[in-house]
Amino acid sequence: MTGSPAARHAGVVLAGGRSVRMGTAKAALEWHGSTFLRRTVGIVGRAVDGPVVVVRAVGQRLPDLPFGTLVVDDPREDKGPVQGIAAGLTALLGRAESAFIASTDLPFLHPAFVTRVLRALDGPDGPAVALPVAHGYQQPLAAGYRTGLGELAARLVEQDRLRPAFLFEACAVLRLDEAALRADPVLAALDPELDSLLNVNTPADYAAARARPAPTVTVRLVGAGGASDPSRGPRLVPAATIREAADAVRLPVGRTAPAALNGVPVTDATTPLVAGDEVSFLVAGPGD
């Protein structure tokens, strides 16, 4: 492929980990009517203008994914996240300039976090990696990478240098501490505690994640003429998907729901929602 990449930013979600501490594959774990993998792919997809790649283990069965998701196999078993990073970035080479790479177990990830991290990579003279450092740790699986790093990551795997630190030693890295992340006013308002970085590693973590309520979103019911129905909205409801938002206002909805998310039409009722979202449903009035 020649010329400039078709997109500025894409996404990679790593789904092929062994999940030893969890005891079961995390990709298919349920959270508020969705799965971890479906939610993470959808959230990353909302923040990028390019494709989202899921990297899985060879033969791994995946839950349902959004239309257009690219799935690639991890060519080497048990080589850790750098192998997944290599596979995902290689699949995106020529398709996008950079990618947000996420583990599958980030149910509280917010598009504003993805946007903030990827913005640090904009421009030809920017770093190769935008690496959040928060909650006491570097966060290589919630970070931004230039897609050209795929070759370097693959070379490190061949050398059995499997820790992300080896990758960071070989390229320019911009570390984003909590203050730098919260300096973004949108992120500070929508994810002030940086819950985007809370991953789920154990059954206890999973129980705690499931105990947390769904995000609070605004729902509006709009008539055929485009006007809101004053008798039924706007309403603040807990909902993690378009379907849950419809259920919260007792509105039947299917995969082809006449709905809009933050003003953009959506047809997939499994589309994930986050704090600050506004969902509008087109409803027929008495005379429609």
PDB file of C-alpha atoms in Angstrom:
ATOM      1  CA  MET A   1       0.000   0.000   0.000  1.00  0.00           C
ATOM      2  CA  THR A   2       1.393   3.428  -0.916  1.00  0.00           C
ATOM      3  CA  GLY A   3       0.591   6.981   0.052  1.00  0.00           C
ATOM      4  CA  SER A   4      -0.649   8.247   3.399  1.00  0.00           C
ATOM      5  CA  PRO A   5      -2.531   5.916   5.748  1.00  0.00           C
ATOM      6  CA  ALA A   6      -6.302   6.071   5.372  1.00  0.00           C
ATOM      7  CA  ALA A   7      -6.777   7.018   9.044  1.00  0.00           C
ATOM      8  CA  ARG A   8      -4.976   8.879  11.795  1.00  0.00           C
ATOM      9  CA  HIS A   9      -5.905   6.531  14.596  1.00  0.00           C
ATOM     10  CA  ALA A  10      -6.985   2.899  14.860  1.00  0.00           C
ATOM     11  CA  GLY A  11      -7.330   0.416  17.691  1.00  0.00           C
ATOM     12  CA  VAL A  12      -6.003  -2.941  18.844  1.00  0.00           C
ATOM     13  CA  VAL A  13      -7.638  -5.069  21.530  1.00  0.00           C
ATOM     14  CA  LEU A  14      -5.657  -8.029  22.857  1.00  0.00           C
ATOM     15  CA  ALA A  15      -7.971 -10.975  23.545  1.00  0.00           C
ATOM     16  CA  GLY A  16      -5.604 -13.941  23.486  1.00  0.00           C
ATOM     17  CA  GLY A  17      -4.196 -13.898  27.013  1.00  0.00           C
ATOM     18  CA  ARG A  18      -4.308 -17.072  29.089  1.00  0.00           C
ATOM     19  CA  SER A  19      -6.290 -15.453  31.964  1.00  0.00           C
ATOM     20  CA  VAL A  20      -4.610 -17.721  34.509  1.00  0.00           C
ATOM     21  CA  ARG A  21      -5.673 -15.713  37.552  1.00  0.00           C
ATOM     22  CA  MET A  22      -9.269 -15.379  36.330  1.00  0.00           C
ATOM     23  CA  GLY A  23      -9.549 -19.062  35.498  1.00  0.00           C
ATOM     24  CA  THR A  24     -11.594 -18.440  32.360  1.00  0.00           C
ATOM     25  CA  ALA A  25     -11.278 -16.388  29.182  1.00  0.00           C
ATOM     26  CA  LYS A  26     -11.924 -12.767  30.039  1.00  0.00           C
ATOM     27  CA  ALA A  27     -13.092 -11.783  26.554  1.00  0.00           C
ATOM     28  CA  ALA A  28     -16.492 -13.447  27.020  1.00  0.00           C
ATOM     29  CA  LEU A  29     -17.177 -12.289  30.582  1.00  0.00           C
ATOM     30  CA  GLU A  30     -20.551 -10.552  30.873  1.00  0.00           C
ATOM     31  CA  TRP A  31     -20.894  -6.937  32.008  1.00  0.00           C
ATOM     32  CA  HIS A  32     -24.257  -5.130  31.965  1.00  0.00           C
ATOM     33  CA  GLY A  33     -25.668  -6.970  28.986  1.00  0.00           C
ATOM     34  CA  SER A  34     -22.479  -7.106  26.938  1.00  0.00           C
ATOM     35  CA  THR A  35     -19.103  -8.833  27.072  1.00  0.00           C
ATOM     36  CA  PHE A  36     -15.756  -7.394  28.035  1.00  0.00           C
ATOM     37  CA  LEU A  37     -14.446  -7.803  24.499  1.00  0.00           C
ATOM     38  CA  ARG A  38     -17.515  -6.366  22.764  1.00  0.00           C
ATOM     39  CA  ARG A  39     -17.487  -3.385  25.088  1.00  0.00           C
ATOM     40  CA  THR A  40     -13.769  -2.649  24.803  1.00  0.00           C
ATOM     41  CA  VAL A  41     -13.812  -2.941  21.005  1.00  0.00           C
ATOM     42  CA  GLY A  42     -16.832  -0.657  20.829  1.00  0.00           C
ATOM     43  CA  ILE A  43     -15.373   1.979  23.135  1.00  0.00           C
ATOM     44  CA  VAL A  44     -12.064   2.084  21.279  1.00  0.00           C
ATOM     45  CA  GLY A  45     -13.963   2.197  17.980  1.00  0.00           C
ATOM     46  CA  ARG A  46     -15.890   5.258  19.127  1.00  0.00           C
ATOM     47  CA  ALA A  47     -12.629   7.180  19.630  1.00  0.00           C
ATOM     48  CA  VAL A  48     -10.790   6.350  16.393  1.00  0.00           C
ATOM     49  CA  ASP A  49     -11.355   7.010  12.716  1.00  0.00           C
ATOM     50  CA  GLY A  50      -9.747   3.764  11.545  1.00  0.00           C
ATOM     51  CA  PRO A  51     -10.399   0.065  12.096  1.00  0.00           C
ATOM     52  CA  VAL A  52     -10.186  -1.877  15.336  1.00  0.00           C
ATOM     53  CA  VAL A  53      -8.168  -5.108  15.310  1.00  0.00           C
ATOM     54  CA  VAL A  54      -8.771  -7.941  17.764  1.00  0.00           C
ATOM     55  CA  VAL A  55      -5.739 -10.167  18.336  1.00  0.00           C
ATOM     56  CA  ARG A  56      -6.748 -13.650  19.478  1.00  0.00           C
ATOM     57  CA  ALA A  57      -5.030 -16.956  20.174  1.00  0.00           C
ATOM     58  CA  VAL A  58      -5.098 -19.433  17.301  1.00  0.00           C
ATOM     59  CA  GLY A  59      -8.456 -21.187  17.355  1.00  0.00           C
ATOM     60  CA  GLN A  60      -9.872 -18.967  20.097  1.00  0.00           C
ATOM     61  CA  ARG A  61     -13.636 -18.481  19.918  1.00  0.00           C
ATOM     62  CA  LEU A  62     -14.723 -14.885  20.337  1.00  0.00           C
ATOM     63  CA  PRO A  63     -18.038 -13.346  21.380  1.00  0.00           C
ATOM     64  CA  ASP A  64     -19.989 -11.232  18.903  1.00  0.00           C
ATOM     65  CA  LEU A  65     -18.097  -8.178  17.657  1.00  0.00           C
ATOM     66  CA  PRO A  66     -19.137  -4.982  15.860  1.00  0.00           C
ATOM     67  CA  PHE A  67     -19.404  -5.156  12.087  1.00  0.00           C
ATOM     68  CA  GLY A  68     -16.067  -4.317  10.472  1.00  0.00           C
ATOM     69  CA  THR A  69     -13.854  -5.507  13.322  1.00  0.00           C
ATOM     70  CA  LEU A  70     -10.655  -7.093  12.013  1.00  0.00           C
ATOM     71  CA  VAL A  71      -9.564 -10.324  13.694  1.00  0.00           C
ATOM     72  CA  VAL A  72      -5.984 -11.607  13.464  1.00  0.00           C
ATOM     73  CA  ASP A  73      -4.366 -14.626  15.075  1.00  0.00           C
ATOM     74  CA  ASP A  74      -1.440 -14.325  17.448  1.00  0.00           C
ATOM     75  CA  PRO A  75       1.181 -16.340  15.542  1.00  0.00           C
ATOM     76  CA  ARG A  76       3.208 -17.412  18.596  1.00  0.00           C
ATOM     77  CA  GLU A  77       1.616 -18.975  21.656  1.00  0.00           C
ATOM     78  CA  ASP A  78       2.419 -17.828  25.196  1.00  0.00           C
ATOM     79  CA  LYS A  79       4.691 -14.958  24.160  1.00  0.00           C
ATOM     80  CA  GLY A  80       2.876 -12.298  26.127  1.00  0.00           C
ATOM     81  CA  PRO A  81       1.559  -8.848  25.253  1.00  0.00           C
ATOM     82  CA  VAL A  82       4.491  -7.709  23.088  1.00  0.00           C
ATOM     83  CA  GLN A  83       3.600 -10.478  20.641  1.00  0.00           C
ATOM     84  CA  GLY A  84       0.014  -9.217  20.576  1.00  0.00           C
ATOM     85  CA  ILE A  85       1.233  -5.653  20.109  1.00  0.00           C
ATOM     86  CA  ALA A  86       3.371  -6.804  17.180  1.00  0.00           C
ATOM     87  CA  ALA A  87       0.496  -8.672  15.539  1.00  0.00           C
ATOM     88  CA  GLY A  88      -1.969  -5.832  15.965  1.00  0.00           C
ATOM     89  CA  LEU A  89       0.336  -3.061  14.754  1.00  0.00           C
ATOM     90  CA  THR A  90       1.486  -5.136  11.785  1.00  0.00           C
ATOM     91  CA  ALA A  91      -2.138  -5.644  10.741  1.00  0.00           C
ATOM     92  CA  LEU A  92      -2.653  -1.862  10.813  1.00  0.00           C
ATOM     93  CA  LEU A  93       0.494  -0.849   8.956  1.00  0.00           C
ATOM     94  CA  GLY A  94      -0.606   1.340   6.052  1.00  0.00           C
ATOM     95  CA  ARG A  95      -4.149   1.592   7.440  1.00  0.00           C
ATOM     96  CA  ALA A  96      -3.487   4.137  10.198  1.00  0.00           C
ATOM     97  CA  GLU A  97      -0.696   6.250  11.626  1.00  0.00           C
ATOM     98  CA  SER A  98      -1.143   5.135  15.216  1.00  0.00           C
ATOM     99  CA  ALA A  99      -3.263   2.874  17.375  1.00  0.00           C
ATOM    100  CA  PHE A 100      -4.620   2.701  20.891  1.00  0.00           C
ATOM    101  CA  ILE A 101      -3.765  -0.737  22.269  1.00  0.00           C
ATOM    102  CA  ALA A 102      -5.975  -2.101  25.020  1.00  0.00           C
ATOM    103  CA  SER A 103      -6.366  -5.312  26.946  1.00  0.00           C
ATOM    104  CA  THR A 104      -9.815  -6.845  26.748  1.00  0.00           C
ATOM    105  CA  ASP A 105     -10.603  -6.357  30.438  1.00  0.00           C
ATOM    106  CA  LEU A 106     -11.216  -2.602  30.662  1.00  0.00           C
ATOM    107  CA  PRO A 107     -14.980  -2.303  31.271  1.00  0.00           C
ATOM    108  CA  PHE A 108     -14.684   1.308  32.469  1.00  0.00           C
ATOM    109  CA  LEU A 109     -12.651   2.566  29.515  1.00  0.00           C
ATOM    110  CA  HIS A 110     -13.946   5.927  28.259  1.00  0.00           C
ATOM    111  CA  PRO A 111     -13.547   7.239  24.701  1.00  0.00           C
ATOM    112  CA  ALA A 112     -12.271  10.508  26.187  1.00  0.00           C
ATOM    113  CA  PHE A 113      -9.313   8.612  27.652  1.00  0.00           C
ATOM    114  CA  VAL A 114      -8.503   6.992  24.308  1.00  0.00           C
ATOM    115  CA  THR A 115      -8.742  10.356  22.563  1.00  0.00           C
ATOM    116  CA  ARG A 116      -6.463  12.051  25.104  1.00  0.00           C
ATOM    117  CA  VAL A 117      -3.762   9.390  24.805  1.00  0.00           C
ATOM    118  CA  LEU A 118      -3.810   9.272  21.007  1.00  0.00           C
ATOM    119  CA  ARG A 119      -3.660  13.059  20.732  1.00  0.00           C
ATOM    120  CA  ALA A 120      -0.164  12.867  22.248  1.00  0.00           C
ATOM    121  CA  LEU A 121       1.008  11.033  19.115  1.00  0.00           C
ATOM    122  CA  ASP A 122      -0.265  13.592  16.601  1.00  0.00           C
ATOM    123  CA  GLY A 123       2.260  15.269  14.367  1.00  0.00           C
ATOM    124  CA  PRO A 124       5.302  13.928  12.517  1.00  0.00           C
ATOM    125  CA  ASP A 125       7.694  14.853  15.330  1.00  0.00           C
ATOM    126  CA  GLY A 126       5.685  13.249  18.116  1.00  0.00           C
ATOM    127  CA  PRO A 127       6.792  10.264  20.206  1.00  0.00           C
ATOM    128  CA  ALA A 128       6.491   6.655  19.127  1.00  0.00           C
ATOM    129  CA  VAL A 129       4.549   5.679  22.264  1.00  0.00           C
ATOM    130  CA  ALA A 130       2.166   7.612  24.512  1.00  0.00           C
ATOM    131  CA  LEU A 131       2.308   5.697  27.799  1.00  0.00           C
ATOM    132  CA  PRO A 132      -0.051   6.514  30.684  1.00  0.00           C
ATOM    133  CA  VAL A 133       1.478   6.206  34.137  1.00  0.00           C
ATOM    134  CA  ALA A 134      -1.306   6.124  36.699  1.00  0.00           C
ATOM    135  CA  HIS A 135      -2.555   4.246  39.760  1.00  0.00           C
ATOM    136  CA  GLY A 136       1.095   3.561  40.561  1.00  0.00           C
ATOM    137  CA  TYR A 137       1.959   1.713  37.333  1.00  0.00           C
ATOM    138  CA  GLN A 138       2.899   2.155  33.714  1.00  0.00           C
ATOM    139  CA  GLN A 139      -0.067   1.143  31.555  1.00  0.00           C
ATOM    140  CA  PRO A 140       1.261  -0.447  28.337  1.00  0.00           C
ATOM    141  CA  LEU A 141      -2.102  -2.041  27.550  1.00  0.00           C
ATOM    142  CA  ALA A 142      -3.986   1.230  27.604  1.00  0.00           C
ATOM    143  CA  ALA A 143      -1.506   3.224  25.553  1.00  0.00           C
ATOM    144  CA  GLY A 144      -0.921   4.707  22.117  1.00  0.00           C
ATOM    145  CA  TYR A 145       1.624   3.326  19.626  1.00  0.00           C
ATOM    146  CA  ARG A 146       2.768   4.302  16.156  1.00  0.00           C
ATOM    147  CA  THR A 147       1.864   1.470  13.805  1.00  0.00           C
ATOM    148  CA  GLY A 148       5.414   1.370  12.458  1.00  0.00           C
ATOM    149  CA  LEU A 149       6.528  -0.183  15.771  1.00  0.00           C
ATOM    150  CA  GLY A 150       5.104  -3.556  14.707  1.00  0.00           C
ATOM    151  CA  GLU A 151       8.381  -4.640  13.133  1.00  0.00           C
ATOM    152  CA  LEU A 152      10.415  -3.688  16.206  1.00  0.00           C
ATOM    153  CA  ALA A 153       7.993  -5.510  18.515  1.00  0.00           C
ATOM    154  CA  ALA A 154       8.156  -8.639  16.336  1.00  0.00           C
ATOM    155  CA  ARG A 155      11.946  -8.543  16.407  1.00  0.00           C
ATOM    156  CA  LEU A 156      11.948  -8.346  20.196  1.00  0.00           C
ATOM    157  CA  VAL A 157       9.675 -11.389  20.379  1.00  0.00           C
ATOM    158  CA  GLU A 158      12.066 -13.338  18.152  1.00  0.00           C
ATOM    159  CA  GLN A 159      14.820 -12.441  20.633  1.00  0.00           C
ATOM    160  CA  ASP A 160      12.626 -13.550  23.580  1.00  0.00           C
ATOM    161  CA  ARG A 161      12.729 -10.013  24.951  1.00  0.00           C
ATOM    162  CA  LEU A 162       9.086 -10.188  25.898  1.00  0.00           C
ATOM    163  CA  ARG A 163       8.552  -7.365  28.373  1.00  0.00           C
ATOM    164  CA  PRO A 164       7.070  -4.059  27.126  1.00  0.00           C
ATOM    165  CA  ALA A 165       9.993  -2.312  28.847  1.00  0.00           C
ATOM    166  CA  PHE A 166      12.299  -3.609  26.115  1.00  0.00           C
ATOM    167  CA  LEU A 167      10.114  -1.948  23.496  1.00  0.00           C
ATOM    168  CA  PHE A 168      10.095   1.317  25.397  1.00  0.00           C
ATOM    169  CA  GLU A 169      13.889   1.280  25.695  1.00  0.00           C
ATOM    170  CA  ALA A 170      14.172   1.175  21.902  1.00  0.00           C
ATOM    171  CA  CYS A 171      11.927   4.102  20.950  1.00  0.00           C
ATOM    172  CA  ALA A 172      10.797   7.565  22.019  1.00  0.00           C
ATOM    173  CA  VAL A 173       8.194   7.334  24.780  1.00  0.00           C
ATOM    174  CA  LEU A 174       6.070  10.148  26.196  1.00  0.00           C
ATOM    175  CA  ARG A 175       4.876   9.236  29.671  1.00  0.00           C
ATOM    176  CA  LEU A 176       1.547  10.753  30.662  1.00  0.00           C
ATOM    177  CA  ASP A 177       1.154  10.977  34.417  1.00  0.00           C
ATOM    178  CA  GLU A 178      -2.163  11.506  36.167  1.00  0.00           C
ATOM    179  CA  ALA A 179      -1.791  15.278  36.165  1.00  0.00           C
ATOM    180  CA  ALA A 180      -1.134  15.324  32.417  1.00  0.00           C
ATOM    181  CA  LEU A 181      -4.146  13.107  31.767  1.00  0.00           C
ATOM    182  CA  ARG A 182      -6.470  15.150  33.981  1.00  0.00           C
ATOM    183  CA  ALA A 183      -5.287  18.377  32.330  1.00  0.00           C
ATOM    184  CA  ASP A 184      -7.654  17.424  29.532  1.00  0.00           C
ATOM    185  CA  PRO A 185     -10.936  19.082  30.623  1.00  0.00           C
ATOM    186  CA  VAL A 186     -13.163  16.549  28.869  1.00  0.00           C
ATOM    187  CA  LEU A 187     -11.417  13.576  30.442  1.00  0.00           C
ATOM    188  CA  ALA A 188     -11.325  15.297  33.838  1.00  0.00           C
ATOM    189  CA  ALA A 189     -15.081  15.830  33.688  1.00  0.00           C
ATOM    190  CA  LEU A 190     -16.078  12.389  32.418  1.00  0.00           C
ATOM    191  CA  ASP A 191     -13.483  10.109  34.065  1.00  0.00           C
ATOM    192  CA  PRO A 192     -11.982  12.094  36.945  1.00  0.00           C
ATOM    193  CA  GLU A 193     -10.701   9.015  38.801  1.00  0.00           C
ATOM    194  CA  LEU A 194      -9.168   7.526  35.627  1.00  0.00           C
ATOM    195  CA  ASP A 195     -11.295   4.420  36.007  1.00  0.00           C
ATOM    196  CA  SER A 196     -10.501   3.773  32.347  1.00  0.00           C
ATOM    197  CA  LEU A 197      -7.378   2.049  33.659  1.00  0.00           C
ATOM    198  CA  LEU A 198      -9.110  -0.354  36.057  1.00  0.00           C
ATOM    199  CA  ASN A 199      -8.600  -3.827  34.656  1.00  0.00           C
ATOM    200  CA  VAL A 200     -10.073  -7.106  35.850  1.00  0.00           C
ATOM    201  CA  ASN A 201      -7.625  -9.899  36.654  1.00  0.00           C
ATOM    202  CA  THR A 202      -9.242 -12.100  39.300  1.00  0.00           C
ATOM    203  CA  PRO A 203     -12.704 -13.388  40.235  1.00  0.00           C
ATOM    204  CA  ALA A 204     -12.750 -10.828  43.052  1.00  0.00           C
ATOM    205  CA  ASP A 205     -11.993  -8.034  40.553  1.00  0.00           C
ATOM    206  CA  TYR A 206     -14.784  -9.327  38.342  1.00  0.00           C
ATOM    207  CA  ALA A 207     -17.287  -9.415  41.208  1.00  0.00           C
ATOM    208  CA  ALA A 208     -16.376  -5.823  42.084  1.00  0.00           C
ATOM    209  CA  ALA A 209     -16.750  -4.721  38.449  1.00  0.00           C
ATOM    210  CA  ARG A 210     -20.156  -6.362  38.132  1.00  0.00           C
ATOM    211  CA  ALA A 211     -21.286  -4.695  41.363  1.00  0.00           C
ATOM    212  CA  ARG A 212     -20.674  -1.259  39.940  1.00  0.00           C
ATOM    213  CA  PRO A 213     -23.656   0.403  38.285  1.00  0.00           C
ATOM    214  CA  ALA A 214     -23.907   1.009  34.586  1.00  0.00           C
ATOM    215  CA  PRO A 215     -22.926   4.504  33.377  1.00  0.00           C
ATOM    216  CA  THR A 216     -25.469   7.292  33.780  1.00  0.00           C
ATOM    217  CA  VAL A 217     -26.653   8.546  30.386  1.00  0.00           C
ATOM    218  CA  THR A 218     -29.314  10.948  29.141  1.00  0.00           C
ATOM    219  CA  VAL A 219     -32.210   9.548  27.116  1.00  0.00           C
ATOM    220  CA  ARG A 220     -34.470  11.685  24.954  1.00  0.00           C
ATOM    221  CA  LEU A 221     -37.567  10.541  23.078  1.00  0.00           C
ATOM    222  CA  VAL A 222     -37.962  12.412  19.817  1.00  0.00           C
ATOM    223  CA  GLY A 223     -41.093  12.507  17.663  1.00  0.00           C
ATOM    224  CA  ALA A 224     -41.208  12.058  13.925  1.00  0.00           C
ATOM    225  CA  GLY A 225     -40.968  15.807  13.494  1.00  0.00           C
ATOM    226  CA  GLY A 226     -37.730  15.960  15.448  1.00  0.00           C
ATOM    227  CA  ALA A 227     -39.129  17.483  18.650  1.00  0.00           C
ATOM    228  CA  SER A 228     -38.516  15.996  22.083  1.00  0.00           C
ATOM    229  CA  ASP A 229     -41.521  14.595  23.883  1.00  0.00           C
ATOM    230  CA  PRO A 230     -41.795  16.830  27.002  1.00  0.00           C
ATOM    231  CA  SER A 231     -43.823  14.196  28.852  1.00  0.00           C
ATOM    232  CA  ARG A 232     -41.116  11.544  28.595  1.00  0.00           C
ATOM    233  CA  GLY A 233     -37.718  13.177  28.753  1.00  0.00           C
ATOM    234  CA  PRO A 234     -34.951  13.951  28.992  1.00  0.00           C
ATOM    235  CA  ARG A 235     -34.215  11.304  31.609  1.00  0.00           C
ATOM    236  CA  LEU A 236     -31.037  10.217  33.352  1.00  0.00           C
ATOM    237  CA  VAL A 237     -30.819   6.430  33.383  1.00  0.00           C
ATOM    238  CA  PRO A 238     -28.140   3.785  34.088  1.00  0.00           C
ATOM    239  CA  ALA A 239     -27.327   2.028  30.814  1.00  0.00           C
ATOM    240  CA  ALA A 240     -24.220   0.370  29.361  1.00  0.00           C
ATOM    241  CA  THR A 241     -25.653  -0.211  25.863  1.00  0.00           C
ATOM    242  CA  ILE A 242     -28.230   1.295  23.526  1.00  0.00           C
ATOM    243  CA  ARG A 243     -30.485  -1.666  24.320  1.00  0.00           C
ATOM    244  CA  GLU A 244     -30.226  -1.030  28.066  1.00  0.00           C
ATOM    245  CA  ALA A 245     -31.084   2.644  27.506  1.00  0.00           C
ATOM    246  CA  ALA A 246     -34.195   1.597  25.573  1.00  0.00           C
ATOM    247  CA  ASP A 247     -35.154  -0.874  28.278  1.00  0.00           C
ATOM    248  CA  ALA A 248     -34.745   1.819  30.940  1.00  0.00           C
ATOM    249  CA  VAL A 249     -37.445   3.940  29.296  1.00  0.00           C
ATOM    250  CA  ARG A 250     -39.536   0.865  28.396  1.00  0.00           C
ATOM    251  CA  LEU A 251     -39.023   1.309  24.704  1.00  0.00           C
ATOM    252  CA  PRO A 252     -38.773  -1.840  22.558  1.00  0.00           C
ATOM    253  CA  VAL A 253     -35.610  -1.760  20.500  1.00  0.00           C
ATOM    254  CA  GLY A 254     -33.822  -4.192  18.200  1.00  0.00           C
ATOM    255  CA  ARG A 255     -30.542  -4.172  16.355  1.00  0.00           C
ATOM    256  CA  THR A 256     -31.980  -1.704  13.831  1.00  0.00           C
ATOM    257  CA  ALA A 257     -33.259   0.771  16.417  1.00  0.00           C
ATOM    258  CA  PRO A 258     -34.084   4.287  15.197  1.00  0.00           C
ATOM    259  CA  ALA A 259     -31.624   5.828  17.630  1.00  0.00           C
ATOM    260  CA  ALA A 260     -28.846   8.405  17.745  1.00  0.00           C
ATOM    261  CA  LEU A 261     -25.835   8.506  20.070  1.00  0.00           C
ATOM    262  CA  ASN A 262     -24.630  12.041  20.749  1.00  0.00           C
ATOM    263  CA  GLY A 263     -26.389  13.089  17.561  1.00  0.00           C
ATOM    264  CA  VAL A 264     -24.957  10.331  15.353  1.00  0.00           C
ATOM    265  CA  PRO A 265     -27.367   7.633  14.075  1.00  0.00           C
ATOM    266  CA  VAL A 266     -26.677   4.116  15.348  1.00  0.00           C
ATOM    267  CA  THR A 267     -28.272   0.846  14.308  1.00  0.00           C
ATOM    268  CA  ASP A 268     -26.511  -1.612  16.619  1.00  0.00           C
ATOM    269  CA  ALA A 269     -28.329  -1.957  19.943  1.00  0.00           C
ATOM    270  CA  THR A 270     -25.194  -3.461  21.520  1.00  0.00           C
ATOM    271  CA  THR A 271     -23.248  -0.211  21.023  1.00  0.00           C
ATOM    272  CA  PRO A 272     -21.609   0.580  24.393  1.00  0.00           C
ATOM    273  CA  LEU A 273     -22.447   3.695  26.360  1.00  0.00           C
ATOM    274  CA  VAL A 274     -20.354   5.743  28.790  1.00  0.00           C
ATOM    275  CA  ALA A 275     -20.879   8.555  31.266  1.00  0.00           C
ATOM    276  CA  GLY A 276     -21.929  11.758  29.540  1.00  0.00           C
ATOM    277  CA  ASP A 277     -23.634  10.099  26.571  1.00  0.00           C
ATOM    278  CA  GLU A 278     -26.965  11.262  25.206  1.00  0.00           C
ATOM    279  CA  VAL A 279     -29.186   8.744  23.436  1.00  0.00           C
ATOM    280  CA  SER A 280     -32.173   9.850  21.346  1.00  0.00           C
ATOM    281  CA  PHE A 281     -34.886   7.453  20.236  1.00  0.00           C
ATOM    282  CA  LEU A 282     -37.295   8.236  17.430  1.00  0.00           C
ATOM    283  CA  VAL A 283     -40.801   7.389  18.615  1.00  0.00           C
ATOM    284  CA  ALA A 284     -44.102   7.676  16.800  1.00  0.00           C
ATOM    285  CA  GLY A 285     -46.626  10.102  18.182  1.00  0.00           C
ATOM    286  CA  PRO A 286     -50.413   9.624  18.228  1.00  0.00           C
ATOM    287  CA  GLY A 287     -50.788  11.154  14.780  1.00  0.00           C
ATOM    288  CA  ASP A 288     -47.736   9.514  13.165  1.00  0.00           C
TER     289      ASP A 288
END
